[in-house]
Coordinates of C-alpha atoms in Angstrom, one line a residue:
M1 CA 94.8 57.8 84.0
T2 CA 94.4 58.7 87.7
R3 CA 97.4 61.0 89.0
K4 CA 98.9 59.9 92.2
M5 CA 98.2 63.1 94.8
K6 CA 99.7 64.4 97.9
D7 CA 98.7 66.9 100.5
S8 CA 100.0 70.4 99.4
G9 CA 99.9 71.9 103.1
I10 CA 98.0 74.8 101.6
E11 CA 94.4 74.9 102.8
W12 CA 92.7 76.7 99.7
I13 CA 94.3 74.0 97.6
G14 CA 94.2 70.6 99.3
E15 CA 95.8 67.8 97.1
I16 CA 97.9 68.3 94.4
P17 CA 99.9 66.1 91.7
R18 CA 102.8 64.2 93.4
E19 CA 105.4 65.5 91.1
W20 CA 104.6 69.2 91.8
E21 CA 106.7 71.5 94.2
N22 CA 106.0 74.1 96.7
K23 CA 108.1 77.3 96.4
Y24 CA 108.1 80.5 98.1
A25 CA 107.4 83.6 96.3
F26 CA 111.0 85.1 96.8
Q27 CA 112.7 81.9 95.4
I28 CA 111.1 82.4 92.1
L29 CA 110.2 86.0 91.9
I30 CA 112.0 89.4 92.2
Q31 CA 110.2 92.8 92.8
V32 CA 110.6 95.3 90.1
E33 CA 111.5 98.8 91.2
C34 CA 112.7 100.8 88.1
I35 CA 111.7 104.6 88.5
N36 CA 110.7 106.1 85.5
T37 CA 113.4 108.9 85.8
G38 CA 113.4 111.8 83.3
L39 CA 110.2 110.5 81.9
K40 CA 112.1 108.2 79.5
E41 CA 109.1 105.9 79.1
K42 CA 105.7 107.4 78.1
N43 CA 103.6 104.3 77.5
L44 CA 101.2 104.6 80.2
L45 CA 99.7 101.3 81.5
S46 CA 96.6 100.8 84.0
L47 CA 95.3 97.5 85.9
S48 CA 91.8 97.4 85.7
Y49 CA 89.4 94.3 86.2
G50 CA 92.4 92.0 86.1
K51 CA 93.8 93.3 82.8
I52 CA 96.8 95.7 82.0
K53 CA 95.8 98.1 79.2
R54 CA 97.3 101.2 77.6
K55 CA 96.0 104.8 78.8
D56 CA 96.3 107.8 77.2
I57 CA 99.0 109.6 79.1
N58 CA 97.4 113.1 78.2
T59 CA 93.9 112.1 79.3
T60 CA 92.0 114.0 82.0
D61 CA 89.8 111.3 82.9
G62 CA 90.5 110.0 86.5
L63 CA 93.1 111.2 89.1
L64 CA 96.5 111.2 87.6
P65 CA 99.7 112.7 89.1
A66 CA 101.5 115.9 88.0
S67 CA 104.2 113.9 86.6
F68 CA 105.0 110.3 85.8
E69 CA 108.5 110.2 86.6
G70 CA 107.8 108.1 89.9
Y71 CA 106.0 105.4 87.9
N72 CA 107.5 102.2 87.7
V73 CA 108.8 100.9 84.3
I74 CA 107.7 97.4 83.7
E75 CA 108.4 94.8 81.1
K76 CA 106.4 92.3 79.0
D77 CA 105.4 89.2 81.2
D78 CA 105.8 91.3 84.4
I79 CA 103.0 90.5 86.9
V80 CA 101.4 93.5 88.5
L81 CA 99.3 93.2 91.7
R82 CA 97.3 96.0 93.2
L83 CA 97.5 95.1 97.0
T84 CA 95.8 98.5 98.5
D85 CA 92.4 98.8 100.3
L86 CA 92.2 94.9 101.1
Q87 CA 89.8 95.7 103.8
N88 CA 87.1 97.4 101.9
D89 CA 87.4 96.3 98.4
Q90 CA 86.9 92.6 98.2
K91 CA 85.4 92.6 94.7
S92 CA 88.1 93.8 92.3
L93 CA 90.6 91.6 90.5
R94 CA 93.9 92.3 91.7
V95 CA 96.4 90.7 89.4
G96 CA 97.4 91.3 85.7
I97 CA 100.2 90.3 83.4
S98 CA 102.0 93.0 81.3
R99 CA 101.8 92.3 77.6
E100 CA 104.3 95.2 76.8
R101 CA 107.0 97.5 78.3
G102 CA 105.3 100.6 79.9
I103 CA 105.0 102.5 83.2
I104 CA 102.6 102.0 85.7
T105 CA 101.8 103.4 89.3
S106 CA 104.6 102.4 91.7
A107 CA 101.7 102.0 94.2
Y108 CA 101.2 98.5 92.9
V109 CA 103.7 95.6 93.5
T110 CA 105.5 94.4 90.3
L111 CA 107.1 90.9 90.1
R112 CA 109.2 89.3 87.6
C113 CA 110.3 85.6 87.2
R114 CA 113.9 85.1 88.3
N115 CA 114.4 81.8 87.0
T116 CA 114.1 80.2 83.5
F117 CA 112.2 77.1 84.7
V118 CA 109.3 79.3 85.6
L119 CA 106.8 80.4 83.0
A120 CA 105.3 84.0 83.9
E121 CA 102.0 83.1 82.2
Y122 CA 101.5 80.2 84.5
L123 CA 102.3 82.2 87.6
Y124 CA 99.8 84.8 86.3
Y125 CA 97.2 82.2 86.4
Y126 CA 98.1 80.8 89.7
I127 CA 98.1 84.2 91.4
Y128 CA 94.8 84.9 89.8
A129 CA 93.3 81.6 91.2
F130 CA 94.5 82.8 94.7
D131 CA 93.1 86.3 94.3
I132 CA 89.6 84.9 93.4
S133 CA 89.6 82.7 96.3
K134 CA 90.1 85.9 98.1
G135 CA 93.7 84.8 99.5
F136 CA 94.8 88.2 99.7
Y137 CA 92.2 89.6 102.1
G138 CA 93.4 89.5 105.7
M139 CA 97.1 89.4 104.8
G140 CA 97.8 93.2 104.7
G141 CA 98.7 95.7 107.5
G142 CA 97.6 99.3 108.4
V143 CA 94.2 100.7 108.5
R144 CA 93.1 99.9 105.2
Q145 CA 95.1 96.6 105.0
S146 CA 97.8 97.1 102.2
L147 CA 100.4 94.5 101.4
D148 CA 103.8 95.0 100.0
W149 CA 106.8 92.5 98.8
N150 CA 107.8 91.9 102.2
G151 CA 104.3 90.6 103.2
L152 CA 104.4 88.4 99.8
K153 CA 107.8 86.8 100.2
R154 CA 106.6 83.8 101.8
F155 CA 103.5 83.3 99.7
E156 CA 103.5 79.5 98.6
I157 CA 103.3 78.8 94.9
L158 CA 102.7 75.5 93.3
L159 CA 105.0 74.7 90.6
P160 CA 104.3 72.0 88.2
P161 CA 107.2 70.6 85.9
F162 CA 108.0 73.4 83.1
S163 CA 106.6 71.5 80.3
E164 CA 103.2 71.1 82.3
Q165 CA 103.3 74.9 83.1
R166 CA 103.5 75.5 79.5
R167 CA 100.5 73.2 78.7
I168 CA 98.5 74.7 81.4
S169 CA 99.1 78.2 80.3
R170 CA 98.5 77.4 76.5
F171 CA 95.2 75.8 77.4
L172 CA 94.0 78.3 79.8
D173 CA 95.2 81.0 77.1
S174 CA 92.8 79.4 74.5
E175 CA 89.9 78.7 76.9
C176 CA 89.9 81.9 78.5
A177 CA 90.1 83.8 75.1
K178 CA 87.0 81.9 74.0
I179 CA 85.1 83.0 77.4
D180 CA 86.3 86.4 77.1
R181 CA 85.2 86.8 73.5
L182 CA 81.7 85.5 74.6
I183 CA 81.6 87.9 77.6
E184 CA 82.6 90.9 75.3
Q185 CA 79.9 90.1 72.7
T186 CA 77.2 89.8 75.4
R187 CA 78.2 93.1 76.9
A188 CA 78.2 94.7 73.5
S189 CA 74.7 93.1 73.1
I190 CA 73.7 94.8 76.4
E191 CA 74.8 98.3 75.3
E192 CA 72.7 97.8 72.2
Y193 CA 69.7 97.0 74.3
K194 CA 70.3 100.0 76.4
K195 CA 70.7 102.3 73.6
L196 CA 67.5 101.0 72.3
K197 CA 65.7 101.5 75.5
Q198 CA 66.8 105.3 75.9
A199 CA 65.9 105.7 72.2
M200 CA 62.4 104.4 72.8
I201 CA 61.8 106.6 76.0
T202 CA 63.1 109.7 74.2
E203 CA 60.8 109.0 71.1
A204 CA 57.7 108.4 73.2
V205 CA 58.0 111.4 75.5
T206 CA 58.7 113.7 72.7
K207 CA 56.7 112.4 69.7
G208 CA 54.0 110.4 71.6
V209 CA 52.8 106.9 71.0
R210 CA 49.8 107.5 68.7
G211 CA 51.2 107.6 65.3
K212 CA 51.4 110.5 62.7
R213 CA 49.6 113.7 63.3
K214 CA 49.8 117.4 63.0
M215 CA 53.1 118.6 64.6
K216 CA 54.4 122.1 65.7
D217 CA 57.9 123.3 66.3
S218 CA 58.6 123.0 70.3
G219 CA 61.4 125.6 70.1
I220 CA 63.5 123.1 72.2
P221 CA 66.8 122.1 70.3
W222 CA 67.0 118.6 71.5
I223 CA 63.4 117.9 71.0
G224 CA 62.3 119.6 67.7
E225 CA 58.8 119.1 66.4
I226 CA 55.9 117.6 69.0
P227 CA 52.3 116.9 68.5
E228 CA 50.3 120.0 68.0
E229 CA 48.0 119.3 71.1
W230 CA 50.9 119.0 73.4
E231 CA 51.8 122.0 75.9
I232 CA 55.0 123.1 77.3
K233 CA 55.4 123.9 80.9
T234 CA 58.6 124.5 83.1
V235 CA 59.9 122.6 85.9
F236 CA 58.7 125.2 88.5
Q237 CA 55.2 125.2 87.0
I238 CA 54.8 121.3 87.8
F239 CA 57.3 120.7 90.8
T240 CA 58.1 121.8 94.3
Q241 CA 61.4 121.1 95.8
V242 CA 61.3 118.8 98.9
K243 CA 63.2 119.9 101.9
N244 CA 62.2 117.7 104.8
V245 CA 65.3 117.0 107.1
N246 CA 65.1 113.9 109.0
I247 CA 65.5 115.6 112.6
G248 CA 65.7 113.0 115.5
M249 CA 66.0 110.3 113.2
Q250 CA 62.3 110.0 112.6
E251 CA 63.0 107.9 109.5
R252 CA 65.4 105.0 109.0
N253 CA 64.8 103.7 105.7
L254 CA 67.9 104.5 103.8
L255 CA 67.8 105.0 100.2
S256 CA 70.5 105.3 97.4
L257 CA 70.2 106.7 93.8
S258 CA 72.4 104.4 91.7
Y259 CA 72.5 103.9 87.8
G260 CA 69.0 105.7 87.6
T261 CA 67.4 103.4 90.3
I262 CA 66.5 104.2 94.0
K263 CA 67.1 101.4 96.1
R264 CA 67.2 100.5 99.8
K265 CA 70.6 100.4 101.4
D266 CA 71.4 99.0 104.9
I267 CA 71.7 102.0 107.2
N268 CA 74.3 99.9 109.4
T269 CA 76.6 99.5 106.4
T270 CA 80.2 100.0 106.6
E271 CA 80.5 100.2 102.6
G272 CA 81.3 103.6 101.0
L273 CA 81.4 106.9 102.4
L274 CA 78.3 107.5 105.0
P275 CA 78.1 110.4 107.4
A276 CA 78.2 110.2 111.3
S277 CA 74.4 110.8 111.4
F278 CA 71.7 110.6 108.9
E279 CA 69.9 113.5 110.7
G280 CA 70.6 115.7 107.8
Y281 CA 69.2 113.6 105.2
N282 CA 66.1 114.3 103.3
I283 CA 62.8 112.6 103.8
I284 CA 61.2 111.7 100.6
E285 CA 57.8 109.9 99.7
D286 CA 56.6 107.5 97.1
G287 CA 56.4 109.3 93.6
D288 CA 59.2 111.9 94.5
I289 CA 61.7 112.2 91.6
V290 CA 65.5 112.5 92.9
L291 CA 68.2 114.0 90.8
R292 CA 72.0 113.9 91.3
L293 CA 73.1 117.1 89.8
T294 CA 76.7 117.2 91.3
D295 CA 79.9 116.9 89.2
L296 CA 78.5 117.6 85.8
Q297 CA 81.6 118.6 84.3
N298 CA 83.6 115.4 85.1
D299 CA 81.0 112.6 85.0
Q300 CA 79.0 112.5 81.9
K301 CA 78.2 108.9 81.9
S302 CA 75.9 108.2 85.1
F303 CA 72.1 108.3 85.1
R304 CA 71.2 111.2 87.3
V305 CA 67.1 110.8 87.8
G306 CA 65.4 108.3 89.8
L307 CA 61.7 107.6 90.9
A308 CA 61.1 107.0 94.5
K309 CA 58.8 103.9 95.0
E310 CA 58.6 104.2 98.8
R311 CA 59.1 106.6 101.8
G312 CA 62.7 106.8 103.1
I313 CA 65.6 109.1 103.4
I314 CA 68.2 110.1 100.9
T315 CA 71.2 112.5 100.9
S316 CA 70.2 116.1 100.9
A317 CA 73.1 116.7 98.5
Y318 CA 70.6 115.4 96.0
I319 CA 67.4 117.4 94.6
T320 CA 64.2 116.1 95.4
L321 CA 61.1 117.1 93.3
R322 CA 57.5 116.6 94.2
N323 CA 54.7 116.8 91.7
R324 CA 52.2 119.4 92.3
S325 CA 50.2 119.3 89.0
N326 CA 47.7 116.9 87.4
V327 CA 50.6 115.2 85.2
F328 CA 51.3 111.5 85.7
V329 CA 54.4 111.4 87.7
N330 CA 55.6 108.3 86.0
Y331 CA 55.4 110.2 82.6
L332 CA 57.5 113.2 84.4
Y333 CA 60.0 110.6 85.3
Y334 CA 60.5 109.2 81.9
F335 CA 60.5 112.8 80.3
L336 CA 63.4 113.9 82.9
H337 CA 65.2 110.4 82.1
A338 CA 65.2 111.4 78.4
F339 CA 66.4 115.0 79.2
D340 CA 69.2 113.3 81.1
V341 CA 70.2 110.8 78.3
S342 CA 70.2 113.7 75.9
K343 CA 73.0 115.3 78.2
G344 CA 70.5 118.2 78.9
F345 CA 72.0 118.8 82.3
Y346 CA 75.7 119.1 81.4
G347 CA 76.6 122.7 80.8
M348 CA 73.9 124.0 83.1
G349 CA 75.7 123.7 86.4
A350 CA 78.0 126.4 88.2
G351 CA 81.3 126.0 90.2
I352 CA 84.5 124.3 89.6
R353 CA 82.6 120.7 89.4
E354 CA 79.4 122.2 88.0
S355 CA 76.7 121.6 90.2
L356 CA 73.1 122.4 89.4
N357 CA 70.4 123.6 92.2
W358 CA 66.7 124.2 92.4
D359 CA 66.9 127.8 90.9
G360 CA 69.0 126.4 88.1
L361 CA 66.4 123.7 87.4
K362 CA 63.2 125.9 87.3
S363 CA 63.5 127.0 83.8
I364 CA 63.8 123.5 82.2
N365 CA 60.9 122.8 79.6
V366 CA 58.8 119.9 80.2
L367 CA 56.4 118.6 77.5
V368 CA 53.0 117.9 78.5
P369 CA 50.8 115.7 76.4
T370 CA 47.0 115.3 77.1
R371 CA 46.3 113.2 80.2
S372 CA 45.0 110.3 78.2
E373 CA 48.1 110.1 76.3
Q374 CA 50.4 110.6 79.2
Y375 CA 48.5 107.2 80.5
D376 CA 49.4 105.7 76.9
I377 CA 53.0 106.6 77.0
V378 CA 53.4 105.3 80.6
F379 CA 51.7 102.0 79.7
Y380 CA 53.6 101.6 76.6
L381 CA 56.9 102.4 78.1
D382 CA 56.5 100.4 81.1
G383 CA 55.9 97.5 79.1
K384 CA 58.7 97.8 76.4
T385 CA 61.2 98.6 79.1
T386 CA 60.4 95.7 81.3
E387 CA 60.8 93.6 78.3
I388 CA 64.1 95.0 77.5
D389 CA 65.3 95.1 81.1
N390 CA 64.6 91.4 81.2
L391 CA 66.6 90.5 78.1
I392 CA 69.5 92.7 79.6
A393 CA 69.0 90.6 82.9
Q394 CA 69.4 87.4 81.0
K395 CA 72.5 88.5 79.2
E396 CA 74.0 89.7 82.6
S397 CA 73.2 86.3 84.2
L398 CA 75.1 84.6 81.1
I399 CA 78.1 87.0 81.7
R400 CA 78.0 85.8 85.4
E401 CA 78.1 82.2 84.5
C402 CA 80.8 82.7 82.0
E403 CA 82.9 84.5 84.7
T404 CA 82.3 81.8 87.4
Y405 CA 83.1 79.1 84.8
K406 CA 86.3 80.8 83.9
K407 CA 87.3 81.2 87.4
G408 CA 86.7 77.5 88.2
L409 CA 88.6 76.6 85.1
I410 CA 91.7 78.4 86.4
Y411 CA 91.5 77.1 89.8
E412 CA 91.2 73.6 88.8
Y413 CA 94.1 73.6 86.3
T414 CA 96.6 75.7 88.1
T415 CA 96.1 73.6 91.4
G416 CA 96.2 70.2 89.6
K417 CA 92.6 69.1 90.2
K418 CA 92.5 68.6 86.2
S419 CA 95.3 68.0 83.8
V420 CA 95.7 69.0 80.3

């Protein structure tokens, strides 16, 4: 049966069921400000990707305060919003609902239902729908656009009858759980493909692709035995360091190393931390290998080696290597990538955050197969890694479709476009 509708008066929603009410946030919510004095509560919670999860209070991962006494004590069903940096970060999910008592940074806004006729779970889904419609952006104040409770008080909330709030919440709980399970399974599958890819690269550049043959001890712990005819050289024997400063802005093709891939970046972008001038950047060429060897102590997850496919400029904080031998550069890239995924760079750096420079790189051993086998290895890995990358891309596309479907589902049911 078609429902009778009315204009909600809210631009991002449009029409709503006639029996639904419009309320302001201050009419149905209160701000929670319960400071963790004396560290009475030690269950540390964190809002990440729209989920509130437990976090080890003794962790050294990430930036944490010297004391958690200034954190906010929250309860089950409290709604937490991260409403900082609204200007620059328009991708994050900013709302989560707590499933337990704990503490969370007081930099976030925590809200609690003040009426028994309002269901927290429904409000969470409604605010989530507002979040994904980018409703918070442009509401904040200050240089980086932050929003506090005073800025939220007159935020309009649609309120169905309580029984319908419950039906919507239960339905969305069930459907979103199914979607989340599929997404998690797909992400796990992607991680398995990535592990297979890394293992395949390491096996090829350390054992070859020509089957069983006579082997010898390489003397390199992370490698073990290698084909008898392979040589061992050092980075110093194969590469020179590239230091070609972009004086006078002679080159404007900005490149960036991200997740082990060197990509173009808009030189006029305002995203991220960029210098006032790119004249201090390094000019690199097609075939150069770039290594990001900073912060080795804290970041042991990133891929740190990339192969340039074009001329451009990249930050001189990275080390750029140029092949001066007769070894195929694509093979050298695969070998250094394998060294990277084996965590070979970690522990080599110096300084507080463990950085590695050219002098520290020179002595790294590089396996050198015969030239014909270098070609075979590159041909094999190019084909196999492309196959795996295509499978990963399909899985990532499925995740995006699931996330889009989930967002649409939440929006349609919390705004009355569809009924349970």
